[in-house]
Amino acid sequence: MTDILADTMPRQQAAAALTPGIHMTDAANKRLKARYASERRFKMIGLSAILFSLTALAILMFTIASNGFTAFRQTHVRLDLQLSAEQIAPAGTTDVRKIMQGNYGAIILDALQKKFPDVQSRGERRRLQALVSAGAESQIGRMIVADPSLIGQTISVWLPTSSDIDMFVKRQVDTTAPEEERRVKDSQVRWLDSLKASGDLDLQFNLRFFTGADSREPELVGVWGGVVGSFYTLLVTLLVAFPLGIMAAIYLEEFAPKNHWTELIEVNINNLAAVPSIVYGLLGLAVFIGFFGMPRSAPFVGGLVLALMSLPVMIIASRAALRAVPPSIRQAALGLGASPLQVVLHHVLPLAMPGILTGTIIAMAHALGETAPLLMIGMVAFIVDIPTTPVDAATVLPVQIFMWADSSERGFVEKTSAAIIVLLVFLLLMNLAAILLRKKFERRW
Amino acid sequence: MSLPLLLLVLLGLTVVGYYLGKSRALSAAGGKIRNLHSLPMFYGWYVVVWCGLPALLLFGTWIAFEDALVRNLVISELPESIRRLPTDQLGLVISDIRNMAYGNIPVDKADANLRPVVEHYISLRQLGTSALWVIVLALGISGLVYGRSRITSDFRARNRVERAANVLLIVSSTIAVLTTVGIVLSLVFEALRFFHAVNPLEFLFGLTWSPQTAIRADQVGSSGAFGAVPLFVGTLLIAAIAMLVAVPIGLMAAVYMAEYSGPKVRAWTKPALEVLAGIPTVVYGFFAALTVAPFIRTAGESIGLEVASQSALAAGLVMGIMIIPFVSSLSDDVINAVPQSLRDGSYGLGATKSETIKRVILPAALPGIAASVILAFSRALGETMIVVMAAGLAANITANPLAAVTTVTVHIASLLVGDQEFDSPKTLAAFALGLVLFIVTLSLNIVALRIVKKYREQYD
C-alpha cells in the first residue's frame, strides 16, 4: 500500500498523508483526555452514590446500636431489706391486696439509711430514696406475695436504680457538667461511688427489658408486651392473608378467563399494592371499628388491617411463583386424567410453594414493621399488661418504639434504640428465612 | 356459649360430615371404589360443603350486622329525651350502655332510667347469641343430612366439589376489589360528612389549617379552619426534598450496579441497598428525630442559618434515603432490560461507556425510569412515620427547607390518635385528607403502570 502511494504520489503529498489526521491533533488528544476524564468522573459518581447509601445505612445502624446496646444491662443496687411485719402485714398473711399495700418505700429508705447513716436532712433523704427506682416497691411486694414467709426476715436483694442514676452510671449523660445542670447531684454521686466501692452497685443483665411490658418509668419498661402483641397481630394477618392470597393467585393465574372482570381485579391488585399504608388505617377505623363495632387497640383488628394491606403483595408474589412452574407439568398431569383443580392442588401448588412462602415471609416482615395503620385503630394506648388473647388491648413492637421515641425522658432514648434492635433482629431472622428458603428450593426447570 | 366455641362445634360437625359422606359413598358402591363416579374423598368434601358453607355464611353475616341491629333496637328503647340528642352524644350514651353491659362500668353508677336499657341490651345480646347457635347448628345439621342424602354411586361429586372450590377461588380474588370498594366508600362517606360542615372549596384552597374546634360556645379564636393548602405544600416540599436525594443517588447507584460493577460486587450491593427498603419507617423516623435533625440544626447554626428543630430538610433527607432502593431497584431492572445490541452499536461507533449510558441506555430506559420515579414519589407522599416523628405539626406555607412544615399524613395521624368522637369536623377532616391522598397516589400509580405497560410493548 505504502509502496503504491510512494510511487503514484509526489513526495510531499505522501508526507502529508503520514502526518497525524484529525484524530491525532492536539485538540483531538485534549478532547480524548476530557472524554476519558468525564468517563472516570461518571464512574466515580456512580460509585459514590452507592457508597453514600451504604454509609447512610451504616450510620443508621451504628447510631441505633451505640444508643441501644447499653439498655440490655441495667444498674442495680444491693440492699439489705428488713421486711418487718408491722410495715407490711402480720406474718402468715397471704392476702395479696394487703401485702401489695405494704410500706415498701419506708423499708427501702431504711435500708439505704443504714448504708449512709449520716444523711439527715429531708432533701437529702429524698435524694437518697431517688437512687432506687419507683418500681422497686412493687417488685418487693410481688416477691412477698410469691413467698409470704419472707415477712419478718432480712433479705439482701438487687433492686433497679432510677433511670437518672442508670443513665449517669452508664455515662449516657454529661457527667462532667456543673451540678445545677445535672439530674444526679453531687451527694448522690458520692453515695454511688461508695456503693460501687463496696460492690453494692452493679450493671446487671436487664431481664425486665425482655420480659416486661410498657411502663411510665424508663428503667422498668420491657418489650415483651409488644412482642406478644406483634405475634398475635401477625398471626391474624397470616391466617387471613395467606389462604386468601394463595386462592386469589390460583384463580387469577390458573383458572381466570381473560375478561373485563379479571382485568379489573388485576389492575386493582396492582394499585392496592401501592396505596399508602395510612389509608388502610382509615379503612380499618371506618369499617372494622366504626361499622362492625370491633374493639379498639386489639391485635385482631390490627391483624385484619395488615392482612388487607399485605394481601396484594402476597397475591403478586404467589402469582409469580405459580407462573414459574412450567406448563409441561400441568400438561403431563392433565394427560394422566387429573382434573384442573387436581392439577393445581397436587402438582403446581407444591412446586410453587417455596416461592409463595418466600413472598409471604417478606410481606409479613413488612407487616411486622408497619406502624401508621395501627396508630389509626388505637394501638397507641398505654398498656402495661401482656395480652393473652388476640382481642385483648395490646400494642405492637413498632408502635411501642414510636411511643417511647415520643417520650422526653433521657432514659427512653436508650430503650427505644434497644427495642429497635429487637425489631431489626426479628426482621433479620425473617429475611434470613426467606433467603434460605429461596436457596434451598431454587431450581431450574 | 361464646362464638369461637360455636365455630369449633361447626368445624367438628364438618369433620363428622366428611366421614359420613365418605362411608355413605362406599356403602352405596358396595365397598368397591371402582363403582363410584368420583374418589371417596370427594363425597366427603361434598357433604362438608353443604354442612359448612351455608352455616358459615350466616355466621359471617351475623357477626357483621349484629352490632348495628342491636344498636338500633336499643336506641328505639331509649327514652324520647335521649333519642332526640345529637348523634355524637347519642353515640356516647350507647357506648356507655355497652360498657355497662360488658361490666366495664358498674351499672349502679349509671342513670336510673338507663338501667332497664342496659338490661334490655344484655338480654338482646344473649337472645341473639342463643338464636345464632340454634340457627347455625340447624343449618349445619340439615346441610349435612341433605348432602349425605344425595350421595349415590353415580353421583358426580368431584364436579360439584370442584365447582364449589372454583367459586371459593373467585370470591377470594374479589377480596381485592372489595378492599378498594371499602376504602373508597369509607373515605367518601366520612369525607362527605366533613364537607357538610366545611365547604370543599375552602378545604382545597383555604390557606389556614387549624383544626381545633371550639368545645364551648364562648371560646374565642378556635373556630377551626380547614384550609388544607399548607398541608399540601408541606407534603410536596418534603416529598420534593426526598426525591432530590433519592432520584440522583438511586439512579446513579442503579447505573453503577448495572453497567460498571462486576457480578461479585453486585451480588453484595444490591441486597445491601434493599436492606434500606426493609427497615421499618418508624426506625427512620427515630433516626431523623434523634440524629439527623439535631445535626442539621447545629450545622446550619454554625454557618449562621436559622434552622427549625423539626425542619423539612431532616424529614426529607431521611425519607430520601429510605426511597433510594425503590428507585435503584426498579431502574436497575429497566437498565438491564435494554438490549445489549444498543450498547454494542454505541461502542462500535467509538463511544465511551459513560457516553453510551448517557446518550443511549438512559434514553432507552427513560419510560421505565420515569415510572419508578413516579412510584417513588407516590411513596414519598404517603409516608407517615418519618414525618410524624421528624416534621412536626406546624402548618406553614413555605418553600424554605429549613423551616418546620407538616404533611397530610401527619395530620391524618394526629387527628385520629387518641379517643375521638367520630362526628366533629376535626376527626372527619382526617378522612377528607385521606381521600385526597388516596386519589393522588392512585392516579400516580395508574400513570406509572401505564408508562411501564407502554414501555414493555416496545421491547418484548
GROMACS .gro file of N, CA, C and O in nm, chain B residues 143-218:
model
  304
  588GLY      N    1  -7.782  -2.929   5.644
  588GLY     CA    2  -7.695  -2.935   5.527
  588GLY      C    3  -7.627  -3.070   5.519
  588GLY      O    4  -7.617  -3.131   5.413
  589LEU      N    5  -7.582  -3.117   5.636
  589LEU     CA    6  -7.515  -3.247   5.642
  589LEU      C    7  -7.609  -3.357   5.593
  589LEU      O    8  -7.574  -3.439   5.508
  590VAL      N    9  -7.732  -3.354   5.648
  590VAL     CA   10  -7.829  -3.459   5.613
  590VAL      C   11  -7.861  -3.453   5.464
  590VAL      O   12  -7.861  -3.555   5.394
  591TYR      N   13  -7.885  -3.330   5.414
  591TYR     CA   14  -7.921  -3.315   5.274
  591TYR      C   15  -7.808  -3.364   5.183
  591TYR      O   16  -7.829  -3.443   5.090
  592GLY      N   17  -7.684  -3.315   5.214
  592GLY     CA   18  -7.571  -3.353   5.130
  592GLY      C   19  -7.553  -3.504   5.128
  592GLY      O   20  -7.532  -3.564   5.024
  593ARG      N   21  -7.567  -3.564   5.246
  593ARG     CA   22  -7.547  -3.709   5.255
  593ARG      C   23  -7.655  -3.783   5.178
  593ARG      O   24  -7.629  -3.883   5.111
  594SER      N   25  -7.780  -3.728   5.185
  594SER     CA   26  -7.890  -3.799   5.122
  594SER      C   27  -7.876  -3.801   4.970
  594SER      O   28  -7.932  -3.886   4.902
  595ARG      N   29  -7.799  -3.709   4.914
  595ARG     CA   30  -7.790  -3.703   4.769
  595ARG      C   31  -7.685  -3.798   4.712
  595ARG      O   32  -7.671  -3.811   4.590
  596ILE      N   33  -7.610  -3.859   4.802
  596ILE     CA   34  -7.500  -3.942   4.753
  596ILE      C   35  -7.550  -4.076   4.702
  596ILE      O   36  -7.617  -4.150   4.774
  597THR      N   37  -7.523  -4.105   4.575
  597THR     CA   38  -7.547  -4.237   4.518
  597THR      C   39  -7.418  -4.279   4.450
  597THR      O   40  -7.323  -4.200   4.442
  598SER      N   41  -7.412  -4.400   4.397
  598SER     CA   42  -7.285  -4.447   4.344
  598SER      C   43  -7.246  -4.374   4.216
  598SER      O   44  -7.128  -4.360   4.187
  599ASP      N   45  -7.343  -4.322   4.139
  599ASP     CA   46  -7.302  -4.250   4.018
  599ASP      C   47  -7.319  -4.099   4.034
  599ASP      O   48  -7.329  -4.027   3.935
  600PHE      N   49  -7.325  -4.052   4.160
  600PHE     CA   50  -7.335  -3.908   4.183
  600PHE      C   51  -7.202  -3.841   4.148
  600PHE      O   52  -7.096  -3.888   4.187
  601ARG      N   53  -7.210  -3.728   4.071
  601ARG     CA   54  -7.086  -3.665   4.023
  601ARG      C   55  -7.030  -3.570   4.129
  601ARG      O   56  -7.035  -3.448   4.114
  602ALA      N   57  -6.973  -3.628   4.234
  602ALA     CA   58  -6.930  -3.547   4.348
  602ALA      C   59  -6.811  -3.457   4.314
  602ALA      O   60  -6.805  -3.341   4.355
  603ARG      N   61  -6.716  -3.512   4.237
  603ARG     CA   62  -6.595  -3.434   4.209
  603ARG      C   63  -6.630  -3.303   4.139
  603ARG      O   64  -6.581  -3.196   4.176
  604ASN      N   65  -6.719  -3.314   4.039
  604ASN     CA   66  -6.754  -3.194   3.963
  604ASN      C   67  -6.821  -3.090   4.052
  604ASN      O   68  -6.793  -2.971   4.043
  605ARG      N   69  -6.908  -3.139   4.142
  605ARG     CA   70  -6.976  -3.045   4.232
  605ARG      C   71  -6.875  -2.977   4.325
  605ARG      O   72  -6.877  -2.856   4.342
  606VAL      N   73  -6.787  -3.060   4.385
  606VAL     CA   74  -6.691  -3.004   4.479
  606VAL      C   75  -6.600  -2.905   4.408
  606VAL      O   76  -6.569  -2.797   4.459
  607GLU      N   77  -6.559  -2.941   4.286
  607GLU     CA   78  -6.468  -2.851   4.216
  607GLU      C   79  -6.538  -2.721   4.179
  607GLU      O   80  -6.475  -2.615   4.177
  608ARG      N   81  -6.667  -2.732   4.151
  608ARG     CA   82  -6.738  -2.608   4.121
  608ARG      C   83  -6.741  -2.518   4.244
  608ARG      O   84  -6.717  -2.398   4.236
  609ALA      N   85  -6.768  -2.580   4.359
  609ALA     CA   86  -6.769  -2.503   4.484
  609ALA      C   87  -6.632  -2.441   4.510
  609ALA      O   88  -6.620  -2.324   4.548
  610ALA      N   89  -6.526  -2.521   4.485
  610ALA     CA   90  -6.391  -2.469   4.508
  610ALA      C   91  -6.363  -2.352   4.416
  610ALA      O   92  -6.302  -2.252   4.456
  611ASN      N   93  -6.413  -2.365   4.291
  611ASN     CA   94  -6.391  -2.257   4.196
  611ASN      C   95  -6.457  -2.128   4.245
  611ASN      O   96  -6.398  -2.019   4.238
  612VAL      N   97  -6.580  -2.143   4.297
  612VAL     CA   98  -6.649  -2.025   4.350
  612VAL      C   99  -6.568  -1.963   4.463
  612VAL      O  100  -6.550  -1.841   4.471
  613LEU      N  101  -6.513  -2.050   4.549
  613LEU     CA  102  -6.432  -2.001   4.661
  613LEU      C  103  -6.312  -1.921   4.610
  613LEU      O  104  -6.278  -1.814   4.662
  614LEU      N  105  -6.249  -1.974   4.504
  614LEU     CA  106  -6.132  -1.905   4.448
  614LEU      C  107  -6.173  -1.768   4.393
  614LEU      O  108  -6.104  -1.668   4.415
  615ILE      N  109  -6.286  -1.766   4.321
  615ILE     CA  110  -6.331  -1.638   4.265
  615ILE      C  111  -6.358  -1.539   4.377
  615ILE      O  112  -6.317  -1.422   4.371
  616VAL      N  113  -6.426  -1.588   4.481
  616VAL     CA  114  -6.460  -1.498   4.592
  616VAL      C  115  -6.333  -1.441   4.653
  616VAL      O  116  -6.324  -1.320   4.678
  617SER      N  117  -6.229  -1.525   4.674
  617SER     CA  118  -6.111  -1.469   4.738
  617SER      C  119  -6.039  -1.371   4.646
  617SER      O  120  -5.978  -1.277   4.695
  618SER      N  121  -6.049  -1.392   4.515
  618SER     CA  122  -5.981  -1.293   4.430
  618SER      C  123  -6.059  -1.162   4.422
  618SER      O  124  -6.002  -1.060   4.387
  619THR      N  125  -6.186  -1.167   4.459
  619THR     CA  126  -6.259  -1.039   4.457
  619THR      C  127  -6.241  -0.962   4.586
  619THR      O  128  -6.285  -0.847   4.597
  620ILE      N  129  -6.173  -1.025   4.686
  620ILE     CA  130  -6.147  -0.952   4.810
  620ILE      C  131  -6.072  -0.822   4.780
  620ILE      O  132  -6.096  -0.718   4.842
  621ALA      N  133  -5.980  -0.831   4.682
  621ALA     CA  134  -5.904  -0.711   4.648
  621ALA      C  135  -5.998  -0.600   4.601
  621ALA      O  136  -5.984  -0.484   4.641
  622VAL      N  137  -6.095  -0.638   4.518
  622VAL     CA  138  -6.190  -0.537   4.471
  622VAL      C  139  -6.272  -0.485   4.588
  622VAL      O  140  -6.294  -0.364   4.602
  623LEU      N  141  -6.313  -0.579   4.676
  623LEU     CA  142  -6.392  -0.536   4.792
  623LEU      C  143  -6.312  -0.440   4.880
  623LEU      O  144  -6.368  -0.345   4.934
  624THR      N  145  -6.181  -0.467   4.894
  624THR     CA  146  -6.099  -0.377   4.974
  624THR      C  147  -6.100  -0.238   4.915
  624THR      O  148  -6.117  -0.139   4.987
  625THR      N  149  -6.083  -0.231   4.783
  625THR     CA  150  -6.086  -0.100   4.718
  625THR      C  151  -6.220  -0.033   4.741
  625THR      O  152  -6.227   0.085   4.777
  626VAL      N  153  -6.328  -0.111   4.722
  626VAL     CA  154  -6.460  -0.054   4.744
  626VAL      C  155  -6.472  -0.005   4.888
  626VAL      O  156  -6.522   0.105   4.914
  627GLY      N  157  -6.423  -0.087   4.982
  627GLY     CA  158  -6.427  -0.048   5.122
  627GLY      C  159  -6.351   0.081   5.147
  627GLY      O  160  -6.401   0.172   5.214
  628ILE      N  161  -6.232   0.091   5.090
  628ILE     CA  162  -6.153   0.212   5.109
  628ILE      C  163  -6.229   0.332   5.052
  628ILE      O  164  -6.249   0.433   5.121
  629VAL      N  165  -6.275   0.317   4.929
  629VAL     CA  166  -6.340   0.431   4.865
  629VAL      C  167  -6.466   0.471   4.941
  629VAL      O  168  -6.486   0.588   4.974
  630LEU      N  169  -6.549   0.370   4.976
  630LEU     CA  170  -6.674   0.403   5.044
  630LEU      C  171  -6.648   0.468   5.178
  630LEU      O  172  -6.709   0.570   5.211
  631SER      N  173  -6.557   0.409   5.257
  631SER     CA  174  -6.537   0.466   5.390
  631SER      C  175  -6.481   0.606   5.380
  631SER      O  176  -6.525   0.697   5.452
  632LEU      N  177  -6.386   0.626   5.287
  632LEU     CA  178  -6.330   0.761   5.274
  632LEU      C  179  -6.435   0.858   5.224
  632LEU      O  180  -6.451   0.967   5.279
  633VAL      N  181  -6.511   0.816   5.121
  633VAL     CA  182  -6.607   0.910   5.062
  633VAL      C  183  -6.718   0.943   5.161
  633VAL      O  184  -6.755   1.060   5.178
  634PHE      N  185  -6.769   0.841   5.231
  634PHE     CA  186  -6.878   0.867   5.325
  634PHE      C  187  -6.838   0.966   5.432
  634PHE      O  188  -6.906   1.065   5.457
  635GLU      N  189  -6.724   0.937   5.497
  635GLU     CA  190  -6.682   1.024   5.606
  635GLU      C  191  -6.644   1.161   5.552
  635GLU      O  192  -6.672   1.263   5.615
  636ALA      N  193  -6.584   1.164   5.433
  636ALA     CA  194  -6.545   1.293   5.375
  636ALA      C  195  -6.670   1.374   5.342
  636ALA      O  196  -6.672   1.496   5.361
  637LEU      N  197  -6.775   1.306   5.295
  637LEU     CA  198  -6.899   1.379   5.264
  637LEU      C  199  -6.956   1.442   5.390
  637LEU      O  200  -7.002   1.557   5.388
  638ARG      N  201  -6.951   1.367   5.499
  638ARG     CA  202  -7.000   1.425   5.625
  638ARG      C  203  -6.917   1.547   5.662
  638ARG      O  204  -6.969   1.647   5.714
  639PHE      N  205  -6.787   1.537   5.635
  639PHE     CA  206  -6.699   1.652   5.662
  639PHE      C  207  -6.738   1.770   5.574
  639PHE      O  208  -6.745   1.885   5.621
  640PHE      N  209  -6.766   1.740   5.448
  640PHE     CA  210  -6.797   1.851   5.356
  640PHE      C  211  -6.935   1.910   5.382
  640PHE      O  212  -6.967   2.016   5.330
  641HIS      N  213  -7.018   1.843   5.463
  641HIS     CA  214  -7.141   1.907   5.508
  641HIS      C  215  -7.110   2.023   5.601
  641HIS      O  216  -7.179   2.124   5.602
  642ALA      N  217  -7.005   2.004   5.682
  642ALA     CA  218  -6.970   2.107   5.779
  642ALA      C  219  -6.874   2.210   5.720
  642ALA      O  220  -6.876   2.326   5.758
  643VAL      N  221  -6.790   2.167   5.628
  643VAL     CA  222  -6.688   2.256   5.573
  643VAL      C  223  -6.702   2.258   5.421
  643VAL      O  224  -6.715   2.154   5.357
  644ASN      N  225  -6.697   2.377   5.366
  644ASN     CA  226  -6.706   2.392   5.221
  644ASN      C  227  -6.586   2.324   5.153
  644ASN      O  228  -6.472   2.353   5.189
  645PRO      N  229  -6.611   2.234   5.057
  645PRO     CA  230  -6.499   2.166   4.988
  645PRO      C  231  -6.400   2.264   4.928
  645PRO      O  232  -6.280   2.239   4.927
  646LEU      N  233  -6.450   2.376   4.877
  646LEU     CA  234  -6.359   2.474   4.816
  646LEU      C  235  -6.268   2.534   4.922
  646LEU      O  236  -6.149   2.554   4.899
  647GLU      N  237  -6.326   2.558   5.040
  647GLU     CA  238  -6.243   2.613   5.147
  647GLU      C  239  -6.137   2.510   5.186
  647GLU      O  240  -6.022   2.543   5.212
  648PHE      N  241  -6.177   2.382   5.188
  648PHE     CA  242  -6.084   2.276   5.225
  648PHE      C  243  -5.969   2.267   5.124
  648PHE      O  244  -5.852   2.259   5.161
  649LEU      N  245  -6.002   2.273   4.996
  649LEU     CA  246  -5.899   2.252   4.894
  649LEU      C  247  -5.813   2.376   4.871
  649LEU      O  248  -5.698   2.364   4.832
  650PHE      N  249  -5.871   2.495   4.892
  650PHE     CA  250  -5.795   2.615   4.855
  650PHE      C  251  -5.769   2.709   4.972
  650PHE      O  252  -5.703   2.810   4.955
  651GLY      N  253  -5.823   2.677   5.090
  651GLY     CA  254  -5.802   2.764   5.205
  651GLY      C  255  -5.658   2.764   5.249
  651GLY      O  256  -5.588   2.665   5.233
  652LEU      N  257  -5.614   2.876   5.307
  652LEU     CA  258  -5.472   2.890   5.338
  652LEU      C  259  -5.441   2.871   5.485
  652LEU      O  260  -5.324   2.876   5.525
  653THR      N  261  -5.542   2.854   5.570
  653THR     CA  262  -5.511   2.832   5.712
  653THR      C  263  -5.562   2.696   5.755
  653THR      O  264  -5.675   2.657   5.724
  654TRP      N  265  -5.478   2.628   5.829
  654TRP     CA  266  -5.515   2.497   5.881
  654TRP      C  267  -5.501   2.502   6.032
  654TRP      O  268  -5.390   2.511   6.085
  655SER      N  269  -5.614   2.502   6.104
  655SER     CA  270  -5.606   2.487   6.249
  655SER      C  271  -5.733   2.415   6.292
  655SER      O  272  -5.837   2.474   6.313
  656PRO      N  273  -5.724   2.284   6.298
  656PRO     CA  274  -5.844   2.202   6.315
  656PRO      C  275  -5.904   2.205   6.455
  656PRO      O  276  -6.003   2.137   6.478
  657GLN      N  277  -5.844   2.281   6.547
  657GLN     CA  278  -5.900   2.281   6.683
  657GLN      C  279  -6.034   2.352   6.683
  657GLN      O  280  -6.042   2.473   6.673
  658THR      N  281  -6.143   2.279   6.697
  658THR     CA  282  -6.273   2.343   6.702
  658THR      C  283  -6.306   2.377   6.845
  658THR      O  284  -6.256   2.318   6.939
  659ALA      N  285  -6.392   2.476   6.859
  659ALA     CA  286  -6.432   2.518   6.992
  659ALA      C  287  -6.515   2.410   7.058
  659ALA      O  288  -6.602   2.350   6.997
  660ILE      N  289  -6.486   2.384   7.186
  660ILE     CA  290  -6.566   2.285   7.258
  660ILE      C  291  -6.687   2.355   7.319
  660ILE      O  292  -6.797   2.304   7.318
  661ARG      N  293  -6.664   2.477   7.371
  661ARG     CA  294  -6.776   2.554   7.426
  661ARG      C  295  -6.805   2.672   7.333
  661ARG      O  296  -6.718   2.718   7.259
  662ALA      N  297  -6.928   2.721   7.341
  662ALA     CA  298  -6.969   2.828   7.251
  662ALA      C  299  -6.893   2.958   7.279
  662ALA      O  300  -6.868   3.037   7.189
  663ASP      N  301  -6.855   2.979   7.406
  663ASP     CA  302  -6.795   3.108   7.442
  663ASP      C  303  -6.646   3.111   7.414
  663ASP      O  304  -6.579   3.211   7.438
   0.00000   0.00000   0.00000
